[in-house]
C-alpha cells in the first residue's frame, strides 16, 4: 500500500550535512550561465503574463536586471567569473523579485532533487493578539533532552523569532503579506533546493523555552536528502502538464513533510491498490480509508456544534482528474451528510481540471470555469498558432488565436479570455453533497487551489473560513521552459524557436495564462489579490498541537443549523421517483430538454415522465421558494 517504513528511514539515514553536500555542487561553465540568463530573458520578456502587473504593483524591472546580469557575464572569463552559488543566488533573486510563486528559476543538479532540512517543524499560533512560535513535530529518531513538540521558540540565530521569520520572508516570493509571511515560516526548517538556494548558514542556533519554563539553546546542522518525486511530469506535452496551476515550493515542501513526519502515507503512485475499501459510513471521530492517501484524508469530526464530515485535500497534483473527483465523491458519501468541512490549507495546487471539476459536486448551479488570457506577444502567438488545431490531442489553443492576432494589430495587452477547464467536464457529475459546506483556507493555498477557492466563493457554495487574511493569490496557468521548448517542436519543429536546451538539469517556470474570476467579481484577476475569507480564525496552541481542535469547532459553528437537503432519484421506463427534503418543487430534464415539473407535497413523489427510461441524461433541479437549491444528474451509458 505504501512505501515500507524501512525505506524512508534508510533514505533519511543517508542524509548528509549541508556543508558536505555543497562540496559536490558547482559544475556550470560560463557559457552555461550565459545560456540560462538568455533563456530567462525569453521567458520573462516574451511569455510572462503578469509582467505589466508586477512592474506596477511591486516597482520591479526583471527584464533590465537580466540584461545587466547578461552584460556582466559577457565581461567575465572562466577564471574571473563569480562563484556558482553567487550566480544561483542572483538569478533566483531576480525571479523572486516579481513575487510570483509560479515564475521560478529551478536549480540544476545536484540541487534539483534534494531538500535541506532541520529535524523539527515550527508553527505559529495566537494568544489574543500575541503571536507565538512552537515546535510541533520532530523527525523520528531525533531526540534532545527538554526539546520536542510544545516548546516555544523565542530566537533564531540570536534574532527574535518573529523578526527572523519576516527577514526570511523577504527572501522568497509571495504575492501578498500573508503569503510572504507563511513562506518565511515554512522555509525556516525545510528548503527545497530545486527552487531555493541553500541556506547561508551551516547550522542554526535555536533559543527556546521548555515545558518547565527554562530557557535553552539548541545548535543543529542543516541536512540534505533526496525528496519524494512528484506525481506529474510538467516537462512533457500532456494535458496534466499544460493545465498545471502549481506552487512548486509548497508542493515540494508538502512531499518533504510526508517524508519527514508522516512516512506511513508515502507512495510513489497517485493511486494505490487497497484490497478492501469500506463502504460503511464513518463512525463519529473515525477516518475513512482512501486509495489516495497522499491526496485525501477523510474523517468524521466531533465538535461542540455536532458531528460533521471533514475532508482534507492536500493537493490537486494528479494525472487523472476524473479519478480524483470519483474518489472525492466516494469519500464524502461515507461522511456525515449534515455538514462538510473541505480543508485545502497548504494545498499548492496542481491540475486545474481537478480543482474546477470538484466544484460541481458541491453546488446545484452550473459551474463556470475561470477564463484565462495570454499576454499578447509574437512568441505567444507563434505557440498558439502551432497548436491551433490541437495536433497532439493534449492542448487546444485555437480559441485564443483570433484575439492574439488582433491584439498584435490593436496594441491590446492581453488575448481574449477562455477557460482551460472544459465546461462539460466541470458539469459532468453534478451535485453530490446536499448539506452545508464550509471551505477552510490559508495563505499557502495557491494556484489551482486559489482557482478552487475563488470558484467556491464565486458560485456561492458556502462560507469560507480562513486562518490567514488571504489565500496565496496565485492566479495563473504555469508552464516550464522544457514544456515551452517542446510545444514548438511538435508536431514539427519550428525553425526559429528561441528556446534552447538548459544545462545541468536546470529549468524555469513561467506564468503563461492569467486567470480571471467569474460571478459578481467577473474579470477580476486572482493574481496578487487572492481570495479573502468571509470568516477569520487565528490558529491557537490547541490547533497546532492537538489536531486543529479550535479551528474545526469554529467550522462546526458555521455548519450548525445549515439546511440539510435531500434529492434522491430513481428512474423507470416512464416515471421518475423523487425522495426529497426541504424542497417544494422539482423540474425534470431529459437529455437537456425540460420534460416535467412537480410540486413536492410529500417526502416521496412519483412523477410521470414519458421516455425517462430511454434517456441518456436525467437532470432533476430542486427548488425552495423559487430558488434553485439542489440538483441531481443521472447519466446512463
XYZ file of C-alpha atoms in Angstrom:
637
model
C 0.000 0.000 0.000
C 2.713 2.486 0.988
C 6.456 2.832 0.958
C 7.927 0.462 3.559
C 8.853 2.364 6.700
C 12.368 0.979 6.441
C 12.773 2.560 3.004
C 12.027 6.051 4.275
C 14.181 5.521 7.372
C 17.049 4.362 5.184
C 16.672 7.421 2.975
C 16.818 9.793 5.951
C 19.730 7.859 7.450
C 21.619 8.641 4.243
C 21.184 12.402 4.668
C 24.408 14.418 4.582
C 25.324 17.644 6.290
C 24.829 20.770 4.193
C 28.498 21.733 4.249
C 29.429 18.309 2.853
C 26.745 18.483 0.177
C 27.971 21.871 -1.010
C 31.380 20.421 -1.853
C 29.676 18.339 -4.588
C 27.951 21.341 -6.218
C 29.285 23.758 -8.806
C 29.649 22.459 -12.356
C 28.194 25.245 -14.551
C 30.533 26.800 -17.083
C 30.474 30.464 -18.036
C 28.708 29.524 -21.283
C 26.104 27.631 -19.231
C 25.415 30.716 -17.146
C 25.045 32.913 -20.203
C 22.571 30.432 -21.694
C 20.477 30.428 -18.517
C 20.263 34.226 -18.419
C 19.418 34.478 -22.127
C 16.650 31.907 -21.756
C 15.331 33.660 -18.651
C 15.051 36.822 -20.758
C 12.963 34.956 -23.324
C 10.517 33.722 -20.692
C 10.181 36.974 -18.768
C 10.092 39.341 -21.732
C 8.061 37.278 -24.202
C 5.974 34.746 -22.228
C 5.322 36.192 -18.775
C 1.655 37.137 -18.498
C 1.966 39.115 -15.249
C 4.880 41.347 -16.275
C 2.820 44.585 -16.553
C 1.032 43.852 -13.264
C 4.218 43.057 -11.355
C 6.080 46.094 -12.677
C 3.204 48.290 -11.476
C 2.407 46.640 -8.128
C 5.941 45.918 -6.940
C 8.001 48.542 -8.840
C 10.351 45.923 -10.297
C 12.097 45.548 -13.645
C 13.260 41.940 -14.017
C 13.988 42.375 -17.731
C 16.547 45.124 -17.099
C 18.095 43.165 -14.243
C 18.549 40.156 -16.501
C 20.097 42.357 -19.191
C 22.558 43.756 -16.675
C 23.420 40.261 -15.445
C 23.984 39.181 -19.061
C 26.261 42.191 -19.572
C 28.358 41.341 -16.519
C 28.650 37.726 -17.648
C 29.830 38.901 -21.081
C 32.725 40.676 -19.368
C 33.755 37.695 -17.225
C 36.105 34.881 -18.108
C 36.322 31.315 -16.846
C 38.912 32.467 -14.315
C 37.182 35.679 -13.191
C 33.564 34.522 -13.032
C 31.763 34.623 -9.685
C 31.360 31.518 -7.512
C 28.467 29.381 -8.721
C 26.445 29.864 -5.551
C 26.570 33.611 -6.193
C 25.176 33.141 -9.712
C 22.340 30.912 -8.480
C 21.506 33.399 -5.727
C 21.373 36.364 -8.118
C 19.287 34.631 -10.786
C 16.923 33.277 -8.128
C 16.555 36.705 -6.574
C 15.609 38.245 -9.939
C 12.841 35.657 -10.319
C 11.760 36.161 -6.701
C 11.552 39.929 -7.223
C 8.278 39.593 -9.141
C 6.705 37.881 -6.113
C 5.163 35.143 -8.200
C 5.439 31.571 -6.954
C 4.690 30.338 -10.485
C 7.672 32.043 -12.060
C 10.879 30.397 -10.915
C 14.447 29.542 -11.678
C 14.892 25.827 -10.913
C 18.428 24.980 -9.913
C 20.422 22.301 -11.774
C 21.951 19.088 -10.473
C 22.717 18.171 -7.739
C 20.214 20.602 -6.160
C 17.127 19.768 -8.203
C 16.012 16.589 -6.436
C 17.021 17.470 -2.884
C 15.795 19.262 0.208
C 17.728 20.868 3.030
C 16.018 20.388 6.385
C 16.265 20.686 10.122
C 14.811 17.750 12.100
C 11.893 19.683 13.591
C 8.897 21.695 12.440
C 7.881 25.126 13.745
C 4.344 26.506 13.518
C 2.708 29.651 14.819
C -0.345 30.315 16.946
C -2.016 33.281 18.591
C -2.846 34.045 22.174
C -5.033 37.114 21.802
C -3.035 39.437 19.547
C 0.316 37.939 20.533
C 1.916 35.583 18.023
C 3.897 32.605 19.313
C 6.079 30.014 17.604
C 6.139 26.446 18.793
C 7.784 23.179 17.770
C 5.023 20.818 16.614
C 6.912 17.814 15.199
C 10.330 16.195 15.257
C 11.804 13.664 12.853
C 11.650 10.111 14.154
C 14.888 9.231 15.896
C 15.799 12.840 16.696
C 15.951 13.364 20.443
C 17.326 16.150 22.623
C 16.519 16.305 26.370
C 13.989 19.042 27.061
C 13.261 19.611 23.362
C 10.192 18.394 21.493
C 6.633 19.282 20.489
C 5.264 22.084 22.647
C 8.482 24.000 23.364
C 8.206 27.668 22.463
C 10.853 29.174 20.182
C 11.946 32.700 21.081
C 15.065 33.366 18.953
C 16.624 32.137 15.717
C 20.391 32.656 15.485
C 20.019 35.327 18.134
C 17.272 37.182 16.277
C 13.795 37.388 17.841
C 11.835 34.690 16.056
C 9.095 36.943 14.669
C 11.715 39.194 13.093
C 13.651 36.172 11.791
C 10.512 34.936 10.007
C 9.994 38.333 8.376
C 13.634 38.517 7.244
C 13.309 35.060 5.772
C 10.010 36.013 4.103
C 11.706 38.879 2.265
C 13.980 36.375 0.521
C 11.147 34.472 -1.076
C 8.276 35.188 -3.427
C 4.770 35.758 -2.136
C 2.010 37.821 -3.701
C 0.710 39.444 -0.504
C 1.955 39.970 3.076
C 0.132 36.890 4.410
C 1.616 34.706 1.672
C 5.138 36.040 2.226
C 4.931 35.541 5.991
C 3.667 31.986 5.521
C 6.562 31.141 3.172
C 9.016 32.752 5.533
C 7.849 30.461 8.323
C 7.682 27.198 6.387
C 11.141 27.708 4.852
C 12.758 28.179 8.271
C 13.197 24.414 8.586
C 12.634 22.993 5.075
C 14.191 24.320 1.852
C 13.545 22.564 -1.458
C 16.889 23.115 -3.210
C 15.202 22.782 -6.575
C 13.617 26.172 -6.073
C 15.535 27.823 -3.196
C 19.252 28.452 -2.887
C 20.800 26.565 0.033
C 20.824 28.207 3.480
C 23.684 30.619 4.082
C 24.443 29.069 7.465
C 25.687 25.514 8.016
C 23.816 25.325 11.320
C 21.245 27.279 13.322
C 21.100 28.177 16.986
C 17.573 27.912 18.355
C 16.612 29.559 21.639
C 13.542 28.037 23.236
C 11.616 27.714 26.457
C 10.982 24.159 27.607
C 7.957 22.755 29.423
C 9.392 23.869 32.774
C 9.918 27.440 31.594
C 13.703 27.005 31.386
C 15.380 28.877 28.510
C 17.665 26.605 26.498
C 19.623 26.673 23.247
C 19.903 24.058 20.542
C 22.602 24.079 17.867
C 21.529 21.975 14.898
C 23.115 21.434 11.487
C 21.240 21.583 8.209
C 20.947 18.206 6.494
C 20.343 17.349 2.842
C 18.475 14.360 1.407
C 16.531 13.330 -1.678
C 12.918 14.485 -1.744
C 9.985 12.348 -2.816
C 9.301 12.627 -6.566
C 6.212 14.416 -7.944
C 3.299 12.510 -9.468
C 3.160 14.749 -12.559
C 5.961 15.358 -15.067
C 5.415 19.001 -16.026
C 8.051 18.928 -18.763
C 6.264 16.763 -21.344
C 3.288 17.596 -23.540
C 0.379 16.075 -21.636
C -2.968 17.500 -20.584
C -1.799 17.446 -16.956
C 1.350 19.430 -17.784
C -0.351 22.107 -19.894
C -3.146 22.508 -17.307
C -0.731 22.999 -14.395
C -1.519 25.530 -11.709
C 1.012 24.731 -9.004
C 3.171 26.453 -6.408
C 6.177 24.195 -6.788
C 7.679 25.272 -3.471
C 4.600 24.308 -1.457
C 4.300 21.067 -3.433
C 7.957 20.191 -2.741
C 7.549 21.030 0.952
C 4.331 19.008 1.118
C 6.170 15.937 -0.156
C 9.058 16.644 2.216
C 6.669 16.835 5.190
C 5.307 13.394 4.310
C 8.836 12.031 4.029
C 9.968 13.518 7.331
C 6.875 13.333 9.524
C 4.191 11.029 8.073
C 6.109 8.344 6.167
C 3.180 5.934 6.588
C 1.312 7.750 3.761
C 4.290 7.877 1.406
C 3.569 6.433 -2.012
C 5.269 6.977 -5.336
C 1.997 6.462 -7.198
C -1.033 8.708 -7.498
C -3.410 5.848 -6.654
C -2.630 2.746 -4.622
C -4.290 -0.637 -4.577
C -6.333 -1.258 -1.462
C -7.889 -4.701 -1.264
C -10.968 -3.710 0.676
C -12.124 -0.116 0.983
C -15.031 0.161 3.351
C -18.460 1.080 2.069
C -19.718 1.735 5.594
C -20.371 5.303 6.774
C -17.739 6.685 9.120
C -18.321 6.325 12.845
C -18.126 9.547 14.865
C -14.473 10.571 15.032
C -13.315 7.825 12.640
C -11.367 8.069 9.375
C -12.431 6.662 6.014
C -9.640 4.740 4.234
C -8.701 6.198 0.854
C -6.949 4.903 -2.221
C -5.162 8.276 -2.494
C -3.549 8.858 0.942
C -1.142 11.492 -0.396
C -4.112 13.472 -1.733
C -7.003 12.996 0.714
C -7.727 12.476 4.375
C -11.424 11.977 5.165
C -12.939 11.616 8.624
C -15.935 12.284 10.795
C -15.235 15.038 13.328
C -16.989 15.629 16.644
C -17.336 19.307 17.548
C -19.331 21.170 20.225
C -21.846 22.046 17.475
C -22.314 18.496 16.233
C -20.697 15.711 14.232
C -19.705 16.631 10.678
C -17.598 15.454 7.762
C -14.058 16.727 7.254
C -12.029 16.115 4.113
C -8.503 17.397 3.744
C -7.390 17.908 0.135
C -3.607 18.051 0.288
C -3.004 18.550 -3.420
C -4.642 18.788 -6.833
C -1.449 17.487 -8.440
C -2.796 14.391 -10.194
C -2.664 12.908 -13.672
C -6.290 11.725 -13.669
C -8.706 14.498 -12.616
C -11.757 12.300 -13.241
C -10.408 9.613 -10.911
C -9.585 12.306 -8.374
C -13.194 13.521 -8.368
C -14.581 9.969 -8.185
C -12.543 9.273 -5.056
C -13.634 12.595 -3.520
C -17.281 11.704 -4.175
C -16.826 8.218 -2.695
C -15.253 9.659 0.451
C -17.811 12.409 1.100
C -20.581 9.868 0.557
C -19.314 7.979 3.624
C -19.114 11.076 5.813
C -21.966 12.676 7.781
C -24.397 14.348 5.389
C -25.421 17.189 7.695
C -22.342 19.326 7.079
C -18.940 19.103 5.399
C -15.622 20.882 6.016
C -13.472 20.984 2.876
C -9.976 21.822 4.117
C -7.450 22.954 1.482
C -4.850 24.562 3.732
C -1.271 24.292 2.449
C -2.533 22.924 -0.877
C -0.195 24.361 -3.515
C -2.463 23.405 -6.405
C -1.842 21.091 -9.350
C -4.151 20.078 -12.188
C -6.563 22.927 -12.915
C -9.146 20.441 -14.258
C -9.153 18.628 -10.891
C -9.762 21.819 -8.928
C -12.630 23.050 -11.100
C -14.185 19.597 -11.663
C -14.569 19.331 -7.869
C -16.826 22.389 -7.577
C -19.803 20.749 -9.301
C -20.108 18.128 -6.566
C -20.993 20.794 -4.006
C -23.451 23.054 -5.861
C -26.718 22.725 -7.797
C -25.698 25.502 -10.160
C -23.783 25.013 -13.416
C -20.087 25.621 -12.870
C -18.432 28.330 -14.950
C -14.672 27.648 -15.146
C -12.364 30.621 -14.793
C -11.346 32.205 -18.112
C -7.652 32.736 -18.839
C -5.592 35.084 -21.007
C -2.169 35.126 -22.649
C -0.141 38.300 -22.812
C -0.088 39.367 -26.458
C 3.408 38.789 -27.827
C 4.667 37.448 -31.127
C 6.156 34.389 -29.398
C 2.931 33.502 -27.582
C 1.040 33.903 -30.867
C 3.502 31.529 -32.513
C 2.842 28.908 -29.834
C -0.925 29.363 -30.163
C -0.792 29.052 -33.958
C 1.286 25.875 -33.715
C -1.411 24.283 -31.523
C -4.474 25.904 -33.049
C -5.770 22.555 -34.307
C -4.682 20.516 -31.252
C -2.214 18.350 -33.223
C -1.050 16.442 -30.136
C -4.516 15.820 -28.719
C -3.260 17.337 -25.449
C -3.610 21.102 -25.885
C -6.067 23.121 -27.969
C -5.051 26.777 -28.218
C -7.421 27.550 -31.089
C -9.822 29.716 -29.031
C -7.047 32.198 -28.203
C -5.671 32.584 -31.762
C -8.090 35.174 -33.271
C -7.752 37.576 -30.348
C -3.973 37.105 -30.243
C -3.695 38.007 -33.928
C -5.942 41.005 -33.403
C -4.085 42.147 -30.285
C -0.817 42.483 -32.173
C -2.589 44.888 -34.530
C -4.591 46.870 -31.970
C -1.980 47.011 -29.231
C -4.182 45.184 -26.716
C -2.127 43.839 -23.827
C -3.934 40.519 -23.456
C -5.723 37.967 -25.592
C -9.376 37.141 -25.243
C -10.329 35.107 -22.178
C -11.225 31.407 -22.459
C -11.306 28.623 -19.892
C -8.664 25.913 -19.658
C -11.073 23.525 -17.942
C -13.673 22.036 -20.313
C -17.163 23.199 -19.372
C -18.643 19.739 -19.982
C -16.174 18.118 -17.591
C -16.857 20.771 -14.964
C -20.556 19.801 -15.041
C -20.485 16.090 -15.894
C -21.410 14.686 -12.467
C -23.353 17.496 -10.858
C -24.111 17.945 -7.182
C -23.251 15.033 -4.894
C -23.412 16.575 -1.419
C -26.603 18.241 -0.176
C -25.676 19.507 3.282
C -23.998 22.832 4.129
C -20.305 23.165 3.227
C -17.508 25.274 4.716
C -14.188 25.806 2.936
C -11.059 26.267 5.091
C -8.156 28.193 3.540
C -4.813 29.736 4.449
C -2.058 31.780 2.816
C -0.397 28.670 1.376
C -3.401 27.914 -0.826
C -2.068 28.697 -4.268
C -2.665 28.398 -7.971
C -5.236 25.671 -8.745
C -6.279 25.925 -5.087
C -6.741 29.682 -5.470
C -8.874 28.869 -8.516
C -10.901 26.355 -6.486
C -11.390 28.803 -3.595
C -12.376 31.595 -5.992
C -14.849 29.281 -7.730
C -16.265 28.165 -4.367
C -16.837 31.797 -3.429
C -17.992 32.972 -6.865
C -20.575 30.161 -7.129
C -21.741 30.900 -3.564
C -21.319 27.297 -2.456
C -20.774 28.053 1.226
C -18.842 30.020 3.811
C -15.059 30.467 3.540
C -13.141 30.241 6.827
C -9.540 31.424 6.603
C -6.652 31.094 9.022
C -4.993 33.992 7.142
C -6.304 37.210 5.630
C -5.898 35.922 2.061
C -5.096 32.867 0.066
C -1.692 32.843 -1.642
C -3.030 34.790 -4.644
C -1.569 32.736 -7.474
C -3.749 33.287 -10.491
C -2.152 31.579 -13.471
C -1.520 28.516 -15.528
C 2.209 27.736 -15.365
C 4.443 26.126 -17.997
C 8.057 25.050 -17.712
C 10.799 26.070 -20.105
C 11.132 22.417 -21.132
C 7.423 22.287 -21.989
C 7.564 25.543 -23.973
C 10.515 24.193 -25.927
C 8.590 21.017 -26.778
C 5.486 22.951 -27.817
C 7.485 24.495 -30.663
C 8.859 21.087 -31.646
C 5.534 19.272 -32.191
C 4.017 18.261 -34.494
C 7.111 19.517 -36.410
C 9.971 21.706 -35.155
C 9.692 25.452 -35.653
C 12.809 26.667 -37.442
C 13.193 29.842 -35.411
C 12.348 28.670 -31.893
C 14.071 30.864 -29.288
C 14.110 28.062 -26.705
C 17.482 26.369 -26.222
C 18.397 23.376 -24.050
C 19.233 24.335 -20.472
C 22.445 22.988 -18.934
C 22.905 20.672 -16.000
C 19.275 19.733 -15.459
C 18.284 23.349 -14.758
C 14.780 24.501 -15.645
C 12.491 27.510 -15.362
C 8.765 28.083 -14.944
C 6.619 30.999 -16.037
C 3.036 32.147 -15.558
C 1.728 31.772 -19.101
C -2.042 32.390 -18.804
C -3.619 34.560 -16.122
C -6.925 33.559 -14.536
C -9.957 35.796 -14.030
C -12.814 35.385 -11.611
C -16.452 34.773 -12.535
C -19.790 35.700 -10.969
C -20.064 39.029 -9.192
C -16.293 39.574 -9.444
C -16.134 38.626 -13.139
C -12.959 39.882 -14.794
C -11.019 40.429 -11.546
C -7.567 38.804 -11.677
C -6.722 36.294 -8.959
C -3.006 37.147 -9.030
C -1.815 39.256 -6.079
C -5.408 39.579 -4.788
C -6.344 36.010 -3.931
C -9.500 35.064 -2.063
C -10.451 36.846 1.147
C -12.355 34.616 3.583
C -15.719 35.646 4.944
C -14.653 34.442 8.401
C -11.209 34.618 10.041
C -9.802 32.207 12.631
C -6.448 32.691 14.296
C -4.752 29.393 14.998
C -4.478 28.570 18.702
C -1.989 26.479 20.640
C -4.570 23.685 20.758
C -4.900 23.901 16.988
C -1.214 23.374 16.230
C -0.617 20.785 18.961
C -3.968 18.975 19.215
C -5.223 18.484 15.684
C -6.931 21.807 14.856
C -9.449 21.440 17.685
C -10.492 25.097 17.836
C -10.429 25.604 14.072
C -12.769 22.673 13.492
C -15.014 23.849 16.318
C -15.331 27.196 14.524
C -16.113 25.405 11.268
C -18.760 23.387 13.116
C -20.382 26.600 14.330
C -20.688 27.790 10.727
C -22.213 24.467 9.638
C -24.648 24.106 12.523
C -28.209 24.915 11.588
C -27.497 24.959 7.868
C -30.111 23.335 5.614
C -29.628 19.609 5.034
C -31.449 18.798 1.840
C -32.118 15.532 0.089
C -32.745 14.736 -3.558
C -32.694 11.047 -4.459
C -33.737 9.985 -7.953
C -34.955 6.614 -9.256
C -35.695 6.261 -12.958
C -38.174 3.821 -14.508
C -39.443 3.496 -18.070
C -41.908 6.405 -17.958
C -41.577 7.594 -14.399
C -39.081 9.359 -12.129
C -39.434 8.819 -8.385
C -38.079 11.552 -6.137
C -37.307 11.332 -2.432
C -36.626 14.793 -1.076
C -36.193 17.018 1.963
C -36.504 20.811 2.204
C -37.665 21.116 -1.417
C -41.049 22.251 -2.661
C -40.679 21.863 -6.440
C -38.703 19.772 -8.898
C -38.099 20.293 -12.631
C -37.016 17.308 -14.688
C -34.903 17.412 -17.862
C -34.240 14.524 -20.254
C -31.118 14.891 -22.395
C -31.071 18.616 -21.718
C -34.741 19.291 -22.566
C -37.464 20.141 -19.994
C -39.985 17.326 -19.627
C -41.834 17.672 -16.308
C -42.335 19.805 -13.233
C -43.863 18.676 -9.956
C -44.838 20.187 -6.625
C -43.304 18.205 -3.780
C -46.011 17.828 -1.177
C -44.622 14.700 0.462
C -41.258 13.060 1.017
C -41.538 10.623 -1.922
C -43.248 11.569 -5.158
C -43.574 9.536 -8.382
C -43.588 11.889 -11.393
C -44.840 10.621 -14.786
C -42.101 11.370 -17.350
C -42.637 9.634 -20.727
C -39.375 8.364 -22.179
C -37.406 8.633 -18.953
C -36.116 5.092 -19.228
C -34.640 5.718 -22.673
C -32.896 9.000 -21.810
C -29.118 9.098 -21.553
C -29.135 12.002 -19.104
C -31.746 12.875 -16.479
C -31.296 16.097 -14.525
C -33.586 16.985 -11.655
C -33.494 20.504 -10.250
C -34.944 21.081 -6.787
C -36.299 24.425 -5.622
C -37.333 26.032 -2.372
C -39.368 29.242 -2.537
C -38.394 29.643 -6.181
C -34.652 29.335 -5.589
C -32.550 26.518 -7.082
C -31.058 24.764 -4.053
C -30.400 21.159 -5.125
C -29.789 19.203 -8.313
C -29.153 15.603 -9.217
C -27.808 14.345 -12.544
C -28.177 10.713 -13.594
C -26.051 9.703 -16.579
C -26.648 6.317 -18.191
C -24.240 4.952 -20.765
